[in-house]
C-alpha cells in the first residue's frame, strides 16, 4: 500500500517510526508469536503453547493441509526443512532462507513464504518434539527474513497464514491500494470503530508517549483489519481504513511545539503560520480518508481563543461569571452563552491539558444557573457538530402584530449602533425603553402570559455583537485566521436563524459571512493602496528637491546667500532621501501582509513621514525664491563656456580634447566634458582616449601644448592685476600619494584670461606665483566650487602609502634624490626643476613595463641555459656508467 503519511507544507514530520500503526499491528502479532515460542522453550508445556496460539493468535481456522498433521509427505518435508534450518548458525541468514547473497528481493520473499508456510502448520500440530523444533526454526526464519529486508507486512502475512491460499500464487500487486485522491467511504462497522477511537485520539494529542493510549489505538486498528478479513480483503487491502498513527503523531507533535510557542508569545506569527499549515494538512487528510473531524487540531486563532476562555473559566468563582452572563439573563441568553463557550474550548478541539477541567467547571455552572440538563449533556459530549441540527427544536415564536413590528423598526437604528459598540449604555437604555412598550402591548393584548414573547433580548444581542467584534479584531490582525473565519460564519448563521425564528427585522443582520470577510479584505487592500500612494508622493518630493539642488549647484557660489541655500537644500535632500528609503522598505515589508491593523499602522507612520517631507520641501522655497531672482540660467551656463583660441578635437562620446603635454614617451591630455549642463575639465593619460587619437591631436596644427603655453611666461613677471578671469582648473587624479604629505597637490593647469584678452594654460605653480599663494588658492576654490570639481590639493588618489618625512638627514636625501633625478641645485628656476622631476617620473612609468618584460626574458634565458647545462652533465655522467 502506498505510504499514507502526507508531509505538511514546509514542516517535516518527526521521525516516529515506532508509531507506524501498520508496523505496530504486525509487530504486535510477531511479538505475541515470539513470546509464545519463548515461553514454550522455558516451560516445555505443549498444551499451554497450543492453547495460547489458539486463543491469542486466532489461527485455528486451518485448511485441509493444516487439519491433517498426520499427512506423511507434508510432515516429512517439514521435518527435513526444520532439521536443515537448525543445523545453521543464527547469523547464517542466506542458508536459513535457502537463498544466495546475490538473490533478488523477490527470490528472498518467495523463499520466505515457501519455507515459512511449510513449517507454520507444525507450530500447533504434531508431536511435541516436532512443535518445539518447528518453533525454533520458525523464529530463525523470521529473524533471517527481517535481516534480509523482507517487509513486516510480508512476515506477518505468513505468521497469520491459515492454509487457505498459496501465498506465492497470489499476485504481489493484488488489491487496489487507496490513493490520496480516492478513498472510498468506510462501511458502518469501520465508522463505528472510528467513533470508539475518538476519545483515544483526543488523549493522544495531549500525550504522544502514553503507551496505554497507543495500545488501545492499535487494538482499534487490529479490529479494522479483522473487519477487512471478514469482507474478504487480502494483502494490501487488509490495511484499508486503518488509523495512520504514523501520520497523526508527527502532526500532533509539531503542533504541540508551536502551541507552546503561542503560550509564550501569542503574537508569534511564525508559529501561527506553521500551525495553520499543519491544520490544513490534517484537515485534508481527514476529509480524504473519512476520519472524524474531532481528530483535527485547532487553528492558531482558535487555540489562543480557547486558552483565553479556559483561563477565564478557571479564574471565575461563580456560575454566572463562568458563563459570562449577568444574573438577570434569561434562559435563551444563558443557553447561547453556554453553546458559544463550549464551541470555543471543548477538549475535543482545544488541545490543552486543562480543557477537561474547565469543561467540568462550565457544565457545573450551566447546571447551577438552570440550563436544561439535556443541553448540558449534549455540550459535554459535543463533537463539533451543529447545535441547531442536533438539539430539539425550541419553542416557535408566533409572528408579532403590526404594532410590535413598528416598535422593532424604531429600534433598528439603535440596534445598528449597538452592533458598533455593544457596551454603549445610552443605546441600551433606548432599546430597553422600546422593550417596555413591547411588554405593555403584549400584556394589554394577552394578560394571561407571564413571559413576553416579543421582547428584544438585549443581553443576547450584546453578547453576539461582542463575540463578532472579538472575531473581527482577530481577523483584522490576520485575515487568513481560519478559526476566526469559521467562528464568524457560525455566529452569523446563528444570528440569521435567530432573526427568522423571532420575526425580527432583517436590517439587524450583519449579512453573509462572505460579505463581512470581504469588507475586512477590502479595508486591508485599501490601506495597501494608500501606502503605495504615499510612496509615490514621497518619490515626487524627493525628485523636486534633487532637481532644485542640481540647479543650485550650477550657480556661482559668490552670489549672496547661495552657499547657505545649497547647504539647506542638501540637508533637506538627505533627510527626505532617508525617509523615502524607510518608506520603501516598509512598503516592501507589508506588501503581502495579512493584517489590516498592521498595514493601517504603517499607513499612519508613512503619512507622518510624508508630512515631514512636505514640510522640508516647503522650507526649500527660500532657495527656490533665491534661484528665481538670479539671471537667466542659460546665460549662467554660458559663463562656464570657454572659446579656445587654439585647435580642439571632438571625441565620439561627446568629449573634447582641448590641450596636451608630453609625459614620458607619451602624452597627457586635457579633456572637456559636459556634466549637468556645465563643463568640467580634467587631465588624463593619453592612453585613456587612445594613443592614436592623442598622437593625432598633438600633431594637429594649432593644438595647445600646455607646457609651452605656461613656459612662455618663464621670464615674464606676471602680477595679480594681469588676471581678467580664471576660467577653470584642470587636475589629474594621482595614482599614489604619501599619506604624510597631504599638502602635495597633483599636477594641475589653470586656464586664465589675461589683460591682453587672450587665454593661456598656466601650471598651478606659475598661477600661485602670479597671484600669490593665498589669493590663487582662494580663486581656485571659488571656481572649483562653482563648477562642482575637486580642488587640486583635495583630489583623492587611487592609493596611498605612509613614509615619514621627518628625518634628520632630510637635506642629504633631497640632495641624493636631486642627483639621481639629474636636477642641479644651482638651478634657480623652481618650476623647471619640478618639470624635470615630473618628466623623469613619467619616463620611469612609461618604461616600467618594457623593463619588467626584458628582465623576465633575460632571467628565462639564463634559467634555460642553466637547465640545458645541467642536463648535459647528467647525460654525460650516465653515458660513462
mmCIF file of C-alpha atoms in Angstrom, residues 473-823:
data_model
loop_
_atom_site.group_PDB
_atom_site.id
_atom_site.type_symbol
_atom_site.label_atom_id
_atom_site.label_comp_id
_atom_site.label_asym_id
_atom_site.label_seq_id
_atom_site.Cartn_x
_atom_site.Cartn_y
_atom_site.Cartn_z
ATOM 1 C CA UNK A 473 -10.417 42.052 15.823
ATOM 2 C CA UNK A 474 -8.686 38.706 15.242
ATOM 3 C CA UNK A 475 -9.353 38.890 11.505
ATOM 4 C CA UNK A 476 -8.034 42.436 11.303
ATOM 5 C CA UNK A 477 -4.800 41.070 12.719
ATOM 6 C CA UNK A 478 -4.835 38.116 10.306
ATOM 7 C CA UNK A 479 -7.435 37.919 7.553
ATOM 8 C CA UNK A 480 -6.491 34.244 6.965
ATOM 9 C CA UNK A 481 -7.128 33.090 10.557
ATOM 10 C CA UNK A 482 -9.242 30.007 9.867
ATOM 11 C CA UNK A 483 -10.531 29.705 13.419
ATOM 12 C CA UNK A 484 -11.910 33.242 13.390
ATOM 13 C CA UNK A 485 -13.352 32.830 9.891
ATOM 14 C CA UNK A 486 -15.194 29.682 10.960
ATOM 15 C CA UNK A 487 -16.386 31.378 14.144
ATOM 16 C CA UNK A 488 -17.719 34.388 12.223
ATOM 17 C CA UNK A 489 -19.569 32.099 9.851
ATOM 18 C CA UNK A 490 -21.133 30.220 12.759
ATOM 19 C CA UNK A 491 -22.107 33.421 14.602
ATOM 20 C CA UNK A 492 -23.744 34.947 11.546
ATOM 21 C CA UNK A 493 -25.634 31.781 10.730
ATOM 22 C CA UNK A 494 -26.902 31.645 14.322
ATOM 23 C CA UNK A 495 -27.864 35.313 14.161
ATOM 24 C CA UNK A 496 -29.829 34.878 10.944
ATOM 25 C CA UNK A 497 -31.551 31.795 12.367
ATOM 26 C CA UNK A 498 -32.488 33.771 15.472
ATOM 27 C CA UNK A 499 -33.806 36.670 13.367
ATOM 28 C CA UNK A 500 -36.035 34.402 11.295
ATOM 29 C CA UNK A 501 -37.318 32.434 14.266
ATOM 30 C CA UNK A 502 -38.109 35.606 16.219
ATOM 31 C CA UNK A 503 -39.525 37.541 13.216
ATOM 32 C CA UNK A 504 -37.042 40.380 13.759
ATOM 33 C CA UNK A 505 -36.112 42.905 11.019
ATOM 34 C CA UNK A 506 -33.546 41.660 8.518
ATOM 35 C CA UNK A 507 -31.783 45.009 8.870
ATOM 36 C CA UNK A 508 -30.419 43.794 12.206
ATOM 37 C CA UNK A 509 -28.372 41.147 10.408
ATOM 38 C CA UNK A 510 -24.706 41.517 9.568
ATOM 39 C CA UNK A 511 -25.370 39.911 6.209
ATOM 40 C CA UNK A 512 -23.382 36.955 4.947
ATOM 41 C CA UNK A 513 -20.053 35.920 6.436
ATOM 42 C CA UNK A 514 -18.556 36.204 2.949
ATOM 43 C CA UNK A 515 -19.540 39.880 2.718
ATOM 44 C CA UNK A 516 -18.238 40.507 6.230
ATOM 45 C CA UNK A 517 -14.865 38.982 5.308
ATOM 46 C CA UNK A 518 -14.810 40.864 2.004
ATOM 47 C CA UNK A 519 -15.202 44.147 3.896
ATOM 48 C CA UNK A 520 -12.168 43.374 6.054
ATOM 49 C CA UNK A 521 -10.209 42.281 2.974
ATOM 50 C CA UNK A 522 -11.263 45.496 1.240
ATOM 51 C CA UNK A 523 -10.043 47.522 4.205
ATOM 52 C CA UNK A 524 -6.689 45.710 4.038
ATOM 53 C CA UNK A 525 -6.382 46.282 0.283
ATOM 54 C CA UNK A 526 -7.342 49.954 0.655
ATOM 55 C CA UNK A 527 -4.626 50.506 3.266
ATOM 56 C CA UNK A 528 -2.082 48.956 0.899
ATOM 57 C CA UNK A 529 -3.202 51.266 -1.919
ATOM 58 C CA UNK A 530 -2.819 54.278 0.377
ATOM 59 C CA UNK A 531 0.670 53.082 1.299
ATOM 60 C CA UNK A 532 1.575 52.790 -2.394
ATOM 61 C CA UNK A 533 0.276 56.329 -2.974
ATOM 62 C CA UNK A 534 2.330 57.732 -0.105
ATOM 63 C CA UNK A 535 5.447 56.101 -1.566
ATOM 64 C CA UNK A 536 4.783 57.790 -4.926
ATOM 65 C CA UNK A 537 4.200 61.182 -3.245
ATOM 66 C CA UNK A 538 7.450 60.807 -1.303
ATOM 67 C CA UNK A 539 9.296 59.941 -4.516
ATOM 68 C CA UNK A 540 7.888 63.063 -6.189
ATOM 69 C CA UNK A 541 9.000 65.322 -3.323
ATOM 70 C CA UNK A 542 12.477 63.811 -3.348
ATOM 71 C CA UNK A 543 12.782 64.374 -7.099
ATOM 72 C CA UNK A 544 11.705 68.023 -6.707
ATOM 73 C CA UNK A 545 14.341 68.671 -4.036
ATOM 74 C CA UNK A 546 17.018 66.803 -6.021
ATOM 75 C CA UNK A 547 16.268 68.901 -9.117
ATOM 76 C CA UNK A 548 16.465 72.068 -7.026
ATOM 77 C CA UNK A 549 19.820 71.017 -5.586
ATOM 78 C CA UNK A 550 21.206 70.378 -9.069
ATOM 79 C CA UNK A 551 20.004 73.782 -10.241
ATOM 80 C CA UNK A 552 21.646 75.483 -7.266
ATOM 81 C CA UNK A 553 24.896 73.580 -7.840
ATOM 82 C CA UNK A 554 25.043 75.092 -11.324
ATOM 83 C CA UNK A 555 25.103 78.643 -9.954
ATOM 84 C CA UNK A 556 28.066 80.691 -8.834
ATOM 85 C CA UNK A 557 28.590 80.412 -5.083
ATOM 86 C CA UNK A 558 29.659 84.059 -4.826
ATOM 87 C CA UNK A 559 26.020 85.055 -5.150
ATOM 88 C CA UNK A 560 24.839 86.375 -1.825
ATOM 89 C CA UNK A 561 23.228 83.671 0.363
ATOM 90 C CA UNK A 562 23.792 80.963 -2.308
ATOM 91 C CA UNK A 563 26.091 78.873 -0.117
ATOM 92 C CA UNK A 564 23.549 78.857 2.718
ATOM 93 C CA UNK A 565 20.772 77.911 0.291
ATOM 94 C CA UNK A 566 22.777 74.993 -1.070
ATOM 95 C CA UNK A 567 23.536 73.744 2.458
ATOM 96 C CA UNK A 568 19.855 73.990 3.396
ATOM 97 C CA UNK A 569 18.604 72.110 0.328
ATOM 98 C CA UNK A 570 21.330 69.484 0.636
ATOM 99 C CA UNK A 571 20.354 68.757 4.260
ATOM 100 C CA UNK A 572 16.656 68.508 3.328
ATOM 101 C CA UNK A 573 17.532 66.248 0.399
ATOM 102 C CA UNK A 574 19.410 63.880 2.709
ATOM 103 C CA UNK A 575 16.529 63.869 5.180
ATOM 104 C CA UNK A 576 13.880 63.160 2.530
ATOM 105 C CA UNK A 577 16.076 60.501 0.934
ATOM 106 C CA UNK A 578 16.299 58.709 4.285
ATOM 107 C CA UNK A 579 12.527 58.958 4.760
ATOM 108 C CA UNK A 580 11.988 57.641 1.226
ATOM 109 C CA UNK A 581 14.223 54.613 1.801
ATOM 110 C CA UNK A 582 12.490 53.738 5.073
ATOM 111 C CA UNK A 583 9.094 54.129 3.438
ATOM 112 C CA UNK A 584 10.080 51.872 0.527
ATOM 113 C CA UNK A 585 11.315 49.236 2.996
ATOM 114 C CA UNK A 586 8.030 49.498 4.895
ATOM 115 C CA UNK A 587 6.023 49.106 1.704
ATOM 116 C CA UNK A 588 8.030 46.030 0.684
ATOM 117 C CA UNK A 589 7.599 44.520 4.143
ATOM 118 C CA UNK A 590 3.837 44.986 4.287
ATOM 119 C CA UNK A 591 3.003 44.343 0.627
ATOM 120 C CA UNK A 592 1.987 40.736 1.432
ATOM 121 C CA UNK A 593 0.755 41.384 4.966
ATOM 122 C CA UNK A 594 -2.481 39.719 6.093
ATOM 123 C CA UNK A 595 -3.105 42.194 8.917
ATOM 124 C CA UNK A 596 -5.285 45.241 8.253
ATOM 125 C CA UNK A 597 -4.259 46.698 11.628
ATOM 126 C CA UNK A 598 -0.584 46.261 10.843
ATOM 127 C CA UNK A 599 -0.868 47.933 7.450
ATOM 128 C CA UNK A 600 -3.036 50.719 8.902
ATOM 129 C CA UNK A 601 -0.309 51.496 11.460
ATOM 130 C CA UNK A 602 2.220 51.517 8.623
ATOM 131 C CA UNK A 603 -0.020 53.945 6.700
ATOM 132 C CA UNK A 604 -0.226 56.285 9.687
ATOM 133 C CA UNK A 605 3.551 56.203 10.142
ATOM 134 C CA UNK A 606 4.115 56.745 6.409
ATOM 135 C CA UNK A 607 1.721 59.702 6.330
ATOM 136 C CA UNK A 608 3.616 61.254 9.241
ATOM 137 C CA UNK A 609 6.836 60.778 7.268
ATOM 138 C CA UNK A 610 5.189 62.310 4.186
ATOM 139 C CA UNK A 611 4.131 65.358 6.211
ATOM 140 C CA UNK A 612 7.739 65.772 7.364
ATOM 141 C CA UNK A 613 8.894 65.556 3.739
ATOM 142 C CA UNK A 614 6.282 68.135 2.661
ATOM 143 C CA UNK A 615 7.460 70.456 5.424
ATOM 144 C CA UNK A 616 11.080 70.007 4.296
ATOM 145 C CA UNK A 617 10.039 70.768 0.728
ATOM 146 C CA UNK A 618 8.300 73.950 1.855
ATOM 147 C CA UNK A 619 11.441 75.032 3.711
ATOM 148 C CA UNK A 620 13.297 74.754 0.398
ATOM 149 C CA UNK A 621 11.085 77.510 -1.046
ATOM 150 C CA UNK A 622 13.614 80.055 0.243
ATOM 151 C CA UNK A 623 16.188 78.546 -2.103
ATOM 152 C CA UNK A 624 13.652 78.469 -4.950
ATOM 153 C CA UNK A 625 12.943 82.168 -4.469
ATOM 154 C CA UNK A 626 16.663 82.909 -4.469
ATOM 155 C CA UNK A 627 17.143 80.879 -7.646
ATOM 156 C CA UNK A 628 14.274 82.695 -9.352
ATOM 157 C CA UNK A 629 15.873 86.067 -8.564
ATOM 158 C CA UNK A 630 19.102 85.190 -10.414
ATOM 159 C CA UNK A 631 19.764 85.995 -14.111
ATOM 160 C CA UNK A 632 18.550 83.597 -16.754
ATOM 161 C CA UNK A 633 20.088 80.174 -16.269
ATOM 162 C CA UNK A 634 21.047 79.902 -19.945
ATOM 163 C CA UNK A 635 23.267 82.973 -19.542
ATOM 164 C CA UNK A 636 24.674 81.478 -16.390
ATOM 165 C CA UNK A 637 25.594 78.301 -18.206
ATOM 166 C CA UNK A 638 27.252 80.354 -20.920
ATOM 167 C CA UNK A 639 29.662 81.822 -18.321
ATOM 168 C CA UNK A 640 31.168 78.380 -17.999
ATOM 169 C CA UNK A 641 31.882 78.164 -21.740
ATOM 170 C CA UNK A 642 35.389 78.985 -22.951
ATOM 171 C CA UNK A 643 36.095 79.980 -26.548
ATOM 172 C CA UNK A 644 39.548 78.488 -27.027
ATOM 173 C CA UNK A 645 41.900 80.375 -29.390
ATOM 174 C CA UNK A 646 43.602 77.113 -30.389
ATOM 175 C CA UNK A 647 42.536 73.925 -32.139
ATOM 176 C CA UNK A 648 40.477 71.310 -30.251
ATOM 177 C CA UNK A 649 39.394 67.777 -31.173
ATOM 178 C CA UNK A 650 35.963 66.253 -30.577
ATOM 179 C CA UNK A 651 35.697 62.626 -29.416
ATOM 180 C CA UNK A 652 32.961 60.092 -30.346
ATOM 181 C CA UNK A 653 31.473 60.177 -26.827
ATOM 182 C CA UNK A 654 30.932 63.947 -26.955
ATOM 183 C CA UNK A 655 34.048 64.928 -25.011
ATOM 184 C CA UNK A 656 36.581 67.403 -26.422
ATOM 185 C CA UNK A 657 40.405 67.375 -26.231
ATOM 186 C CA UNK A 658 41.486 70.950 -25.502
ATOM 187 C CA UNK A 659 45.226 70.587 -24.763
ATOM 188 C CA UNK A 660 48.153 68.271 -24.189
ATOM 189 C CA UNK A 661 51.573 67.953 -22.559
ATOM 190 C CA UNK A 662 54.364 65.445 -23.014
ATOM 191 C CA UNK A 663 54.601 62.743 -20.356
ATOM 192 C CA UNK A 664 57.449 60.249 -20.683
ATOM 193 C CA UNK A 665 57.152 58.607 -24.073
ATOM 194 C CA UNK A 666 53.518 59.587 -24.332
ATOM 195 C CA UNK A 667 51.170 62.438 -23.574
ATOM 196 C CA UNK A 668 48.744 63.759 -21.023
ATOM 197 C CA UNK A 669 45.646 65.391 -22.465
ATOM 198 C CA UNK A 670 43.187 67.904 -21.066
ATOM 199 C CA UNK A 671 39.645 66.699 -21.761
ATOM 200 C CA UNK A 672 36.454 68.770 -21.525
ATOM 201 C CA UNK A 673 33.107 67.106 -20.712
ATOM 202 C CA UNK A 674 29.598 68.386 -20.025
ATOM 203 C CA UNK A 675 28.010 67.295 -16.705
ATOM 204 C CA UNK A 676 24.579 68.523 -15.537
ATOM 205 C CA UNK A 677 24.666 71.363 -18.082
ATOM 206 C CA UNK A 678 28.116 72.658 -17.084
ATOM 207 C CA UNK A 679 31.579 71.987 -18.487
ATOM 208 C CA UNK A 680 34.186 70.073 -16.479
ATOM 209 C CA UNK A 681 37.845 69.717 -17.448
ATOM 210 C CA UNK A 682 40.436 67.240 -16.210
ATOM 211 C CA UNK A 683 43.891 65.897 -17.077
ATOM 212 C CA UNK A 684 44.057 62.308 -18.271
ATOM 213 C CA UNK A 685 46.636 59.888 -19.617
ATOM 214 C CA UNK A 686 46.694 59.912 -23.399
ATOM 215 C CA UNK A 687 46.036 56.169 -23.383
ATOM 216 C CA UNK A 688 42.607 56.814 -21.833
ATOM 217 C CA UNK A 689 41.346 58.246 -25.132
ATOM 218 C CA UNK A 690 43.587 56.066 -27.291
ATOM 219 C CA UNK A 691 47.256 56.650 -28.060
ATOM 220 C CA UNK A 692 46.494 57.127 -31.749
ATOM 221 C CA UNK A 693 43.916 59.829 -31.036
ATOM 222 C CA UNK A 694 46.281 61.566 -28.610
ATOM 223 C CA UNK A 695 49.095 61.499 -31.192
ATOM 224 C CA UNK A 696 46.734 62.809 -33.849
ATOM 225 C CA UNK A 697 45.724 65.795 -31.705
ATOM 226 C CA UNK A 698 49.313 66.617 -30.763
ATOM 227 C CA UNK A 699 50.282 66.698 -34.440
ATOM 228 C CA UNK A 700 47.274 68.851 -35.341
ATOM 229 C CA UNK A 701 48.387 72.360 -36.393
ATOM 230 C CA UNK A 702 47.334 74.944 -33.836
ATOM 231 C CA UNK A 703 46.770 72.454 -30.994
ATOM 232 C CA UNK A 704 47.546 73.628 -27.456
ATOM 233 C CA UNK A 705 50.817 72.449 -25.891
ATOM 234 C CA UNK A 706 50.109 73.415 -22.284
ATOM 235 C CA UNK A 707 53.807 73.243 -21.289
ATOM 236 C CA UNK A 708 54.724 75.757 -23.946
ATOM 237 C CA UNK A 709 51.707 77.906 -23.058
ATOM 238 C CA UNK A 710 52.974 78.179 -19.490
ATOM 239 C CA UNK A 711 56.716 78.290 -20.263
ATOM 240 C CA UNK A 712 56.403 81.451 -22.409
ATOM 241 C CA UNK A 713 55.997 83.355 -19.148
ATOM 242 C CA UNK A 714 59.200 81.958 -17.563
ATOM 243 C CA UNK A 715 60.894 85.313 -17.915
ATOM 244 C CA UNK A 716 57.730 87.435 -17.590
ATOM 245 C CA UNK A 717 56.856 88.800 -14.159
ATOM 246 C CA UNK A 718 53.067 88.373 -14.167
ATOM 247 C CA UNK A 719 51.080 90.210 -11.488
ATOM 248 C CA UNK A 720 47.652 89.596 -9.984
ATOM 249 C CA UNK A 721 46.344 92.677 -11.738
ATOM 250 C CA UNK A 722 47.069 90.978 -15.068
ATOM 251 C CA UNK A 723 44.326 88.389 -14.397
ATOM 252 C CA UNK A 724 40.993 89.088 -16.021
ATOM 253 C CA UNK A 725 39.346 85.739 -15.213
ATOM 254 C CA UNK A 726 40.208 82.233 -14.053
ATOM 255 C CA UNK A 727 38.041 80.021 -16.295
ATOM 256 C CA UNK A 728 38.776 76.602 -14.771
ATOM 257 C CA UNK A 729 41.342 74.382 -13.068
ATOM 258 C CA UNK A 730 42.161 71.038 -14.732
ATOM 259 C CA UNK A 731 43.553 68.418 -12.367
ATOM 260 C CA UNK A 732 44.706 64.861 -12.758
ATOM 261 C CA UNK A 733 43.771 62.157 -10.231
ATOM 262 C CA UNK A 734 47.044 60.988 -8.611
ATOM 263 C CA UNK A 735 47.783 57.276 -8.653
ATOM 264 C CA UNK A 736 49.530 57.132 -5.268
ATOM 265 C CA UNK A 737 50.269 59.621 -2.513
ATOM 266 C CA UNK A 738 52.255 59.630 0.708
ATOM 267 C CA UNK A 739 49.594 59.896 3.414
ATOM 268 C CA UNK A 740 52.006 62.043 5.488
ATOM 269 C CA UNK A 741 52.191 64.667 2.719
ATOM 270 C CA UNK A 742 48.614 65.770 2.284
ATOM 271 C CA UNK A 743 49.770 69.225 1.210
ATOM 272 C CA UNK A 744 51.201 67.913 -2.069
ATOM 273 C CA UNK A 745 48.823 68.548 -4.954
ATOM 274 C CA UNK A 746 48.870 66.673 -8.263
ATOM 275 C CA UNK A 747 49.968 68.429 -11.423
ATOM 276 C CA UNK A 748 47.257 70.924 -12.414
ATOM 277 C CA UNK A 749 46.737 73.603 -15.063
ATOM 278 C CA UNK A 750 44.803 76.840 -14.728
ATOM 279 C CA UNK A 751 43.025 78.301 -17.750
ATOM 280 C CA UNK A 752 43.368 82.065 -17.387
ATOM 281 C CA UNK A 753 42.366 85.124 -19.356
ATOM 282 C CA UNK A 754 44.959 87.878 -19.044
ATOM 283 C CA UNK A 755 44.907 91.601 -19.704
ATOM 284 C CA UNK A 756 45.656 91.174 -23.360
ATOM 285 C CA UNK A 757 42.272 89.378 -23.601
ATOM 286 C CA UNK A 758 43.999 86.191 -24.605
ATOM 287 C CA UNK A 759 43.577 82.802 -22.954
ATOM 288 C CA UNK A 760 46.508 80.708 -21.664
ATOM 289 C CA UNK A 761 47.118 77.444 -19.829
ATOM 290 C CA UNK A 762 49.378 78.023 -16.776
ATOM 291 C CA UNK A 763 50.683 75.448 -14.338
ATOM 292 C CA UNK A 764 49.242 75.795 -10.838
ATOM 293 C CA UNK A 765 52.734 76.716 -9.578
ATOM 294 C CA UNK A 766 53.038 79.590 -12.030
ATOM 295 C CA UNK A 767 49.464 80.757 -11.224
ATOM 296 C CA UNK A 768 50.313 80.846 -7.500
ATOM 297 C CA UNK A 769 53.494 82.839 -8.231
ATOM 298 C CA UNK A 770 51.441 85.274 -10.294
ATOM 299 C CA UNK A 771 48.623 85.772 -7.765
ATOM 300 C CA UNK A 772 50.315 84.994 -4.518
ATOM 301 C CA UNK A 773 49.578 81.608 -2.922
ATOM 302 C CA UNK A 774 46.633 82.614 -0.716
ATOM 303 C CA UNK A 775 44.878 84.687 -3.384
ATOM 304 C CA UNK A 776 45.485 81.987 -6.018
ATOM 305 C CA UNK A 777 44.104 79.268 -3.765
ATOM 306 C CA UNK A 778 41.053 81.418 -2.989
ATOM 307 C CA UNK A 779 40.353 81.881 -6.703
ATOM 308 C CA UNK A 780 40.799 78.163 -7.412
ATOM 309 C CA UNK A 781 38.475 77.175 -4.551
ATOM 310 C CA UNK A 782 35.804 79.572 -5.803
ATOM 311 C CA UNK A 783 35.943 78.327 -9.400
ATOM 312 C CA UNK A 784 36.081 74.644 -8.382
ATOM 313 C CA UNK A 785 33.055 75.056 -6.115
ATOM 314 C CA UNK A 786 31.103 76.811 -8.865
ATOM 315 C CA UNK A 787 31.878 74.034 -11.318
ATOM 316 C CA UNK A 788 31.479 71.231 -8.760
ATOM 317 C CA UNK A 789 35.006 69.925 -9.344
ATOM 318 C CA UNK A 790 37.577 68.938 -6.697
ATOM 319 C CA UNK A 791 40.188 71.441 -5.563
ATOM 320 C CA UNK A 792 43.610 70.105 -6.680
ATOM 321 C CA UNK A 793 45.000 69.543 -3.177
ATOM 322 C CA UNK A 794 41.764 67.762 -2.170
ATOM 323 C CA UNK A 795 41.851 65.373 -5.148
ATOM 324 C CA UNK A 796 41.856 61.835 -3.730
ATOM 325 C CA UNK A 797 44.483 59.362 -5.024
ATOM 326 C CA UNK A 798 43.745 55.823 -6.205
ATOM 327 C CA UNK A 799 46.045 54.529 -3.431
ATOM 328 C CA UNK A 800 48.117 55.838 -0.527
ATOM 329 C CA UNK A 801 51.258 54.816 1.317
ATOM 330 C CA UNK A 802 52.919 56.025 4.511
ATOM 331 C CA UNK A 803 56.510 57.215 4.570
ATOM 332 C CA UNK A 804 57.563 59.663 7.249
ATOM 333 C CA UNK A 805 59.247 62.814 6.019
ATOM 334 C CA UNK A 806 60.502 63.942 9.453
ATOM 335 C CA UNK A 807 64.135 62.659 9.303
ATOM 336 C CA UNK A 808 67.414 64.093 10.443
ATOM 337 C CA UNK A 809 69.021 63.775 7.031
ATOM 338 C CA UNK A 810 66.254 65.419 5.025
ATOM 339 C CA UNK A 811 68.670 67.777 3.308
ATOM 340 C CA UNK A 812 71.030 64.937 2.371
ATOM 341 C CA UNK A 813 68.141 62.860 1.000
ATOM 342 C CA UNK A 814 66.919 65.781 -1.031
ATOM 343 C CA UNK A 815 70.380 66.136 -2.493
ATOM 344 C CA UNK A 816 70.544 62.410 -3.269
ATOM 345 C CA UNK A 817 67.135 62.494 -4.958
ATOM 346 C CA UNK A 818 68.136 65.567 -6.885
ATOM 347 C CA UNK A 819 71.350 63.911 -8.010
ATOM 348 C CA UNK A 820 69.587 60.740 -9.118
ATOM 349 C CA UNK A 821 66.983 62.755 -10.985
ATOM 350 C CA UNK A 822 69.640 64.831 -12.693
ATOM 351 C CA UNK A 823 68.495 68.082 -11.084
#
